[in-house]
Amino acid sequence: MKELFMHSDAVKKGAERAAHRSLLRAAGLKDADFAKPFIGIANAYNNIVPGHLTLNKITAAVKEEISQAGGVPLEFGVIGVCDGIAMGHEGMKYSLGSRELIADSIETMGRAHCLDALVLIPNCDKITPGMIMGACRLNLPTIVISGGPMLTGQHNGRPLDLNSVFEAIGQFSQGLIDEQEFHAIECQACPGAGSCAGMFTANSMNCLCEALGLALPGNGTIPAVYPERLELARQAGRQIVALTKQDLKIRDILRKEAFDNALAVDMALGCSTNSALHLPAIAYEAGVEITLRLINEVSAKVAHLCNLAPGGPDHLEDLDRAGGIMAVMHELDKKNILARGLPTVSGHTIGENYQNASVKNQAVIAPIDKPHHAQGGLAALFGNIARDGAIVKQAAVAPEMLRHSGPARVFDSEDAAYQAIRGGQIRKGDVVVIRYEGPKGGPGMREMLLPTSAIAGMGLDKDVALITDGRFSGATRGASIGHISPEAMAGGEIALLQDGDLIEIDIPRQTINAKVSPAEMEKRRQAWQPPEPKIKTGYLARYAKLVTSANLGAVVR
């Protein structure tokens, strides 16, 4: 093999780098290490986020294998926000924005220390896409090894997850369950370490890493507490050294066809609507364009195969036992949907990764010719209140709500809407409108799990729709339409809606419109003034000035 080019030579070769080597020796490096590649390990461990509790064990396994394979593991920390803990208060404004901080920190650490390759060790929500975005800027050999999903909780013989608790809040407030039942659900829903057990945002992104080719098979579904998770980490540690020697960079893997594959798997799984933010954002950093209309094109030809929570009864451990993401891809391949010949971090093509996979439980992974739904899990909607599009997780919408027409109940914040819902002010047939919660207006585009869970918990999810320029947790179910673009703060038509306006939603036809004439809309626009920013100092004030629309992935340019 020809001599390996190493970025790290810039800090370790030549007499003029003696001071650099001296500092590295202080960190534990020896003479022999200066001939080896420097492998950066981005570890998002903290003991606040349940999904991150095991990441130090993952990191230790990765580091050991890197050392044995001939690399130098260099670990650094990465922040991570728990969306569940941040939910429903000012903290949620920081969740999406943390993705950009993470991307910036990965870029900064990689460039400042001349790293030769990266192992990304995330688990929850924004950490996975943020790490990948930063890695795309560096364009180094990169592998993702996540912490893995949480096991489901159990109560009275039924499975529970975090969403069960949020919905129980609505049930308790309506007297549908007593305090003892409410407390039992709270205590039993999240039994230990791992990302929340349904096909929520964290698990969606960790599964899609397999489809993109950035992670080894099993990354998205092997539970956090299983010993197989540590073995996968050891494999990742060995493989990153091999990728470094091959000089297979992240952008070599993240081609347009890889995103097409990921979107197909997204539709088959019924992933979180947040994937419609994160995949375009990752693609942007990789030099690839993904639009909301592309999501509809893929959804039209890819059936929904997995009925996973929150839309169905199954969880990630069930998907893992049924064969995992490779089994889903093997099933999709029967219709020649996927690009087979793309490179992956395994050293094999994506087609080689899934060619020997098989579906072990057709109740969890439906046959391609007998899907749960003929179309994919997500749909983008367009209309006179969403000129640039909106997103709905159509796989989690009750059939009777796929088409809905009702009067608008307009609120200028999530908090105001939630209080109205909890106060019994929302009636069957209403369309709850929550605005000024977009990337700029929030700022930070809060998730609306509290109001959507309250609606579901009160038994109104088959009667009430909710639309917003904010976004939804992957745990959201019902006719919840988010990412409305342009957002209200940017002068989007959602800012012009008034109580009583008739809102018409037609998910099968991919439309969302207000029955308001163009002349009336223009009259309202002339009278509209943007409100004062909610946050005027600190990081979010800067973020609000630079962030783009949700339909563009809410990236900062």
Coordinates of C-alpha atoms in Angstrom, one line a residue, residues 5-402:
F5 CA -1.5 10.9 3.4
M6 CA -2.3 12.2 6.9
H7 CA -3.7 15.6 7.7
S8 CA -2.2 15.1 11.1
D9 CA 1.3 15.4 9.7
A10 CA 0.7 19.2 9.9
V11 CA 1.0 18.9 13.7
K12 CA 3.5 16.0 14.1
K13 CA 6.2 16.1 11.4
G14 CA 9.4 18.1 11.3
A15 CA 11.5 20.0 13.7
E16 CA 9.2 23.0 13.6
R17 CA 6.4 20.8 15.1
A18 CA 8.4 19.9 18.2
A19 CA 6.2 22.0 20.5
H20 CA 3.1 20.3 19.0
R21 CA 4.6 16.9 19.7
S22 CA 5.5 17.9 23.2
L23 CA 1.9 18.8 24.0
L24 CA 0.7 15.5 22.4
R25 CA 3.2 13.6 24.5
A26 CA 1.7 15.3 27.6
A27 CA -1.6 13.8 26.4
G28 CA -0.1 10.3 26.4
L29 CA 1.3 9.9 22.9
K30 CA 4.6 8.0 22.3
D31 CA 7.2 8.1 19.5
A32 CA 5.4 5.3 17.6
D33 CA 2.1 7.2 17.6
F34 CA 3.4 9.9 15.4
A35 CA 3.5 7.6 12.4
K36 CA -0.1 6.6 12.9
P37 CA -3.4 8.3 11.8
F38 CA -5.1 10.5 14.3
I39 CA -8.7 9.3 14.7
G40 CA -11.0 11.8 16.3
I41 CA -13.8 10.4 18.4
A42 CA -16.8 12.7 18.9
N43 CA -18.4 11.4 22.1
A44 CA -21.8 13.0 23.1
Y45 CA -21.8 11.4 26.5
N46 CA -23.6 13.1 29.4
N47 CA -25.6 11.9 32.3
I48 CA -28.6 14.1 31.6
V49 CA -29.8 12.4 28.5
P50 CA -30.9 8.7 29.0
G51 CA -29.9 7.9 25.5
H52 CA -26.3 8.9 26.2
L53 CA -25.7 7.1 29.4
T54 CA -23.9 4.2 27.7
L55 CA -21.8 6.3 25.3
N56 CA -18.6 6.2 27.4
K57 CA -18.7 2.4 27.1
I58 CA -19.2 2.6 23.4
T59 CA -16.3 5.1 23.2
A60 CA -14.0 2.9 25.3
A61 CA -14.7 -0.1 23.0
V62 CA -14.0 2.0 19.9
K63 CA -10.8 3.5 21.3
E64 CA -9.4 0.0 22.2
E65 CA -10.0 -1.3 18.7
I66 CA -8.6 1.8 17.0
S67 CA -5.4 1.4 19.0
Q68 CA -5.1 -2.3 18.2
A69 CA -5.7 -1.6 14.5
G70 CA -2.9 0.9 14.2
G71 CA -4.6 4.3 14.8
V72 CA -4.4 6.9 17.6
P73 CA -7.8 7.5 19.2
L74 CA -8.3 11.1 20.3
E75 CA -11.6 11.7 22.1
F76 CA -13.5 15.0 22.5
G77 CA -16.8 15.9 24.0
V78 CA -20.0 17.1 22.2
I79 CA -23.1 18.6 23.7
G80 CA -26.5 16.9 23.5
V81 CA -30.0 18.2 24.3
C82 CA -32.7 15.8 25.5
D83 CA -35.8 16.8 23.6
G84 CA -38.1 15.1 26.1
I85 CA -36.6 17.1 29.0
A86 CA -36.5 20.3 26.9
M87 CA -40.1 19.8 25.8
G88 CA -42.8 22.4 26.7
H89 CA -40.7 25.2 28.0
E90 CA -38.0 27.7 26.8
G91 CA -35.4 24.9 26.6
M92 CA -37.0 23.5 23.4
K93 CA -36.0 26.6 21.6
Y94 CA -32.4 25.5 21.9
S95 CA -32.9 21.9 20.5
L96 CA -32.8 22.4 16.8
G97 CA -30.3 25.2 17.1
S98 CA -28.0 22.9 19.0
R99 CA -27.6 20.9 15.7
E100 CA -25.7 23.9 14.2
L101 CA -23.5 24.2 17.3
I102 CA -22.7 20.5 17.1
A103 CA -21.8 20.8 13.4
D104 CA -19.6 23.8 14.1
S105 CA -17.9 22.1 17.0
I106 CA -17.1 19.0 14.9
E107 CA -15.7 21.2 12.1
T108 CA -13.7 23.2 14.6
M109 CA -12.1 20.2 16.5
G110 CA -11.3 18.5 13.2
R111 CA -9.6 21.4 11.6
A112 CA -7.9 22.7 14.7
H113 CA -6.3 19.4 15.5
C114 CA -5.7 18.1 11.9
L115 CA -7.6 14.9 12.4
D116 CA -7.4 12.2 9.8
A117 CA -10.7 10.5 10.4
L118 CA -13.8 10.6 12.6
V119 CA -15.9 8.2 14.7
L120 CA -19.2 9.9 15.6
I121 CA -20.8 8.6 18.7
P122 CA -24.3 10.2 19.1
N123 CA -27.7 8.9 20.0
C124 CA -30.5 11.4 20.5
D125 CA -32.3 13.7 18.2
K126 CA -30.2 16.6 16.8
I127 CA -26.8 15.1 17.8
T128 CA -26.7 12.6 15.0
P129 CA -27.4 15.0 12.1
G130 CA -25.3 17.7 13.7
M131 CA -22.3 15.5 13.8
I132 CA -22.7 14.3 10.3
M133 CA -23.1 17.9 9.0
G134 CA -19.8 18.9 10.6
A135 CA -18.1 15.8 9.3
C136 CA -19.3 16.6 5.7
R137 CA -17.5 20.0 6.0
L138 CA -14.3 18.2 6.9
N139 CA -14.8 15.4 4.3
L140 CA -12.8 12.8 6.2
P141 CA -13.3 9.0 6.5
T142 CA -16.2 8.9 9.0
I143 CA -18.3 6.2 10.7
V144 CA -21.3 6.6 12.9
I145 CA -21.9 4.3 15.9
S146 CA -24.9 5.3 18.0
G147 CA -25.8 4.4 21.5
G148 CA -28.9 2.4 20.5
P149 CA -32.6 2.5 21.4
M150 CA -34.2 2.0 24.8
L151 CA -36.2 -1.1 25.6
T152 CA -39.9 -0.6 25.9
G153 CA -41.5 -0.2 29.3
Q154 CA -44.4 -2.4 30.4
H155 CA -47.5 -1.7 32.3
N156 CA -50.4 -4.1 32.7
G157 CA -49.2 -6.2 29.8
R158 CA -48.9 -3.4 27.3
P159 CA -45.8 -1.7 26.0
L160 CA -45.0 1.9 26.9
D161 CA -42.6 4.5 25.7
L162 CA -42.1 8.2 26.4
N163 CA -45.1 9.2 24.2
S164 CA -47.3 7.1 26.5
V165 CA -46.4 9.5 29.4
F166 CA -47.2 12.6 27.3
E167 CA -50.5 11.2 26.3
A168 CA -51.3 10.1 29.8
I169 CA -51.1 13.8 30.8
G170 CA -54.1 14.5 28.6
Q171 CA -55.9 11.4 29.9
F172 CA -55.3 12.4 33.5
S173 CA -56.4 15.9 33.0
Q174 CA -59.7 14.6 31.6
G175 CA -60.2 12.1 34.4
L176 CA -59.8 9.1 32.1
I177 CA -57.1 7.6 34.4
D178 CA -56.6 8.1 38.1
E179 CA -53.5 9.3 39.9
Q180 CA -52.2 5.8 40.7
E181 CA -52.4 4.8 37.0
F182 CA -50.8 8.1 35.9
H183 CA -47.9 7.6 38.3
A184 CA -47.4 4.0 37.2
I185 CA -47.1 5.0 33.6
E186 CA -44.6 7.8 34.5
C187 CA -42.4 5.3 36.4
Q188 CA -42.5 2.4 33.9
A189 CA -42.4 4.0 30.5
C190 CA -38.7 4.6 30.3
P191 CA -36.9 1.5 31.8
G192 CA -33.3 2.5 31.3
A193 CA -30.6 3.7 28.9
G194 CA -31.2 4.3 25.2
S195 CA -33.0 6.6 22.8
C196 CA -36.7 6.6 23.3
A197 CA -38.1 3.3 22.1
G198 CA -40.4 4.3 19.2
M199 CA -39.6 5.5 15.6
F200 CA -39.0 8.9 17.0
T201 CA -36.4 11.4 15.7
A202 CA -33.3 9.8 17.3
N203 CA -34.0 6.3 16.1
S204 CA -35.2 7.6 12.8
M205 CA -31.8 9.2 12.1
N206 CA -29.8 6.3 13.5
C207 CA -31.6 3.9 11.3
L208 CA -31.2 6.2 8.3
C209 CA -27.4 6.2 8.9
E210 CA -27.5 2.5 7.9
A211 CA -29.4 3.3 4.7
L212 CA -27.0 6.2 3.9
G213 CA -24.1 3.8 4.3
L214 CA -22.5 5.8 7.2
A215 CA -23.1 3.1 9.9
L216 CA -22.7 -0.6 10.2
P217 CA -25.8 -2.9 9.9
G218 CA -27.6 -2.9 13.3
N219 CA -26.7 0.7 14.2
G220 CA -30.3 1.9 14.3
T221 CA -32.0 -1.1 16.0
I222 CA -29.7 -3.0 18.4
P223 CA -30.9 -2.0 21.9
A224 CA -28.5 0.1 24.0
V225 CA -28.2 -2.4 26.8
Y226 CA -27.6 -5.5 24.6
P227 CA -24.0 -6.8 24.4
E228 CA -24.3 -6.8 20.6
R229 CA -24.2 -3.0 20.8
L230 CA -20.6 -3.1 22.2
E231 CA -19.6 -5.6 19.6
L232 CA -20.8 -3.2 16.9
A233 CA -18.8 -0.5 18.5
R234 CA -15.7 -2.7 18.4
Q235 CA -16.4 -3.4 14.7
A236 CA -16.7 0.4 14.1
G237 CA -13.3 1.0 15.8
R238 CA -11.6 -1.5 13.5
Q239 CA -13.4 -0.4 10.4
I240 CA -12.5 3.3 10.8
V241 CA -8.8 2.5 10.6
A242 CA -9.5 0.5 7.4
L243 CA -11.5 3.4 5.9
T244 CA -8.6 5.7 6.7
K245 CA -6.1 3.5 4.9
Q246 CA -8.5 3.3 1.9
D247 CA -9.1 7.1 2.2
L248 CA -12.9 6.5 1.7
K249 CA -14.3 9.9 2.7
I250 CA -17.8 10.8 3.9
R251 CA -18.7 12.6 0.7
D252 CA -17.6 9.6 -1.3
I253 CA -20.5 7.8 0.4
L254 CA -23.1 10.6 0.6
R255 CA -24.0 10.7 -3.1
K256 CA -27.4 11.7 -4.4
E257 CA -28.3 8.0 -4.7
A258 CA -27.5 7.4 -1.1
F259 CA -30.0 10.0 -0.1
D260 CA -32.6 8.5 -2.4
N261 CA -32.0 5.2 -0.6
A262 CA -32.4 6.8 2.7
L263 CA -35.6 8.5 1.7
A264 CA -37.0 5.2 0.5
V265 CA -36.2 3.6 3.9
D266 CA -37.6 6.6 5.6
M267 CA -40.9 6.1 3.8
A268 CA -40.9 2.3 4.5
L269 CA -40.3 2.8 8.2
G270 CA -42.6 5.8 8.8
C271 CA -39.8 7.9 10.3
S272 CA -40.1 11.2 12.2
T273 CA -41.1 14.3 10.3
N274 CA -37.8 15.7 11.6
S275 CA -36.1 13.6 9.0
A276 CA -37.5 16.2 6.5
L277 CA -35.4 18.8 8.3
H278 CA -32.2 16.7 8.9
L279 CA -31.8 14.9 5.6
P280 CA -31.9 18.1 3.5
A281 CA -29.5 19.8 6.0
I282 CA -27.0 16.9 5.8
A283 CA -27.4 16.9 2.0
Y284 CA -26.7 20.6 1.9
E285 CA -23.4 20.1 3.7
A286 CA -22.6 17.2 1.3
G287 CA -23.3 19.3 -1.8
V288 CA -26.6 17.5 -2.6
E289 CA -30.0 19.0 -3.0
I290 CA -33.1 17.4 -1.4
T291 CA -36.5 19.1 -1.7
L292 CA -39.9 18.5 -0.2
R293 CA -41.3 17.6 -3.6
L294 CA -38.7 14.8 -3.8
I295 CA -40.1 13.4 -0.6
N296 CA -43.5 13.1 -2.3
E297 CA -41.9 11.5 -5.4
V298 CA -40.3 8.8 -3.3
S299 CA -43.3 8.4 -1.1
A300 CA -45.5 7.7 -4.1
K301 CA -43.4 4.7 -5.1
V302 CA -42.4 3.3 -1.7
A303 CA -44.9 1.5 0.5
H304 CA -45.1 1.9 4.2
L305 CA -43.9 -1.5 5.6
C306 CA -43.4 -1.0 9.4
N307 CA -46.2 0.0 11.7
L308 CA -43.9 1.4 14.5
A309 CA -44.8 3.6 17.4
P310 CA -46.2 6.2 17.5
G311 CA -48.4 5.2 14.5
G312 CA -48.5 1.5 15.4
P313 CA -47.8 -1.0 18.2
D314 CA -44.2 -2.0 17.4
H315 CA -41.0 -0.6 18.8
L316 CA -37.3 -0.7 17.8
E317 CA -36.5 -3.9 19.7
D318 CA -39.3 -5.5 17.6
L319 CA -37.8 -4.2 14.4
D320 CA -34.4 -5.5 15.5
R321 CA -35.7 -9.0 16.1
A322 CA -37.5 -8.9 12.8
G323 CA -34.3 -8.3 10.9
G324 CA -33.6 -4.6 11.3
I325 CA -32.9 -2.0 8.6
M326 CA -31.1 -4.5 6.3
A327 CA -34.2 -6.7 6.2
V328 CA -36.4 -3.6 5.3
M329 CA -33.9 -2.8 2.5
H330 CA -33.9 -6.4 1.3
E331 CA -37.7 -6.2 1.1
L332 CA -37.6 -2.9 -0.8
D333 CA -35.1 -4.4 -3.2
K334 CA -37.7 -6.8 -4.5
K335 CA -39.3 -3.8 -6.3
N336 CA -35.9 -2.5 -7.6
I337 CA -36.3 0.6 -5.6
L338 CA -32.8 0.9 -4.2
A339 CA -29.4 1.8 -5.7
R340 CA -27.4 -1.3 -4.8
G341 CA -23.8 -0.5 -5.8
L342 CA -23.1 2.4 -3.4
P343 CA -20.1 2.3 -1.1
T344 CA -20.6 2.1 2.7
V345 CA -18.4 2.1 5.8
S346 CA -18.6 -1.6 6.1
G347 CA -16.2 -2.0 3.1
H348 CA -19.1 -3.6 1.1
T349 CA -21.7 -2.0 -1.1
I350 CA -25.1 -1.3 0.4
G351 CA -26.5 -4.1 -1.7
E352 CA -23.9 -6.5 -0.3
N353 CA -24.8 -5.4 3.2
Y354 CA -28.5 -6.4 2.8
Q355 CA -28.3 -9.2 0.3
N356 CA -28.3 -12.0 2.9
A357 CA -30.8 -10.3 5.2
S358 CA -34.3 -11.7 5.7
V359 CA -37.6 -10.7 7.3
K360 CA -38.1 -12.8 10.4
N361 CA -41.5 -11.4 11.4
Q362 CA -43.9 -10.2 8.7
A363 CA -46.1 -8.6 11.4
V364 CA -43.3 -6.1 12.0
I365 CA -41.9 -5.8 8.5
A366 CA -44.8 -6.3 6.1
P367 CA -44.2 -7.9 2.7
I368 CA -43.7 -5.4 -0.1
D369 CA -46.9 -6.6 -1.8
K370 CA -49.0 -6.4 1.4
P371 CA -47.9 -3.1 3.0
H372 CA -49.6 -1.2 5.8
H373 CA -50.1 1.7 3.4
A374 CA -49.5 1.9 -0.3
Q375 CA -47.5 5.1 0.1
G376 CA -44.6 6.1 2.4
G377 CA -44.8 7.4 5.9
L378 CA -44.3 11.1 5.1
A379 CA -46.1 13.5 2.8
A380 CA -45.3 17.1 1.9
L381 CA -48.4 19.4 1.5
F382 CA -48.6 22.6 -0.5
G383 CA -51.2 25.3 -0.8
N384 CA -52.0 29.0 -0.2
I385 CA -50.9 28.8 3.5
A386 CA -47.8 26.7 2.7
R387 CA -46.4 27.9 -0.6
D388 CA -43.0 26.3 0.1
G389 CA -44.5 23.2 1.7
A390 CA -45.4 21.5 5.0
I391 CA -44.8 18.0 6.4
V392 CA -47.1 15.4 7.9
K393 CA -46.4 11.9 9.1
Q394 CA -49.3 10.4 7.2
A395 CA -48.7 6.9 8.5
A396 CA -49.7 8.1 11.9
V397 CA -52.9 9.9 10.8
A398 CA -56.2 8.2 11.4
P399 CA -58.0 7.4 8.1
E400 CA -60.9 9.7 8.9
M401 CA -58.5 12.6 9.3
L402 CA -56.7 12.3 6.0

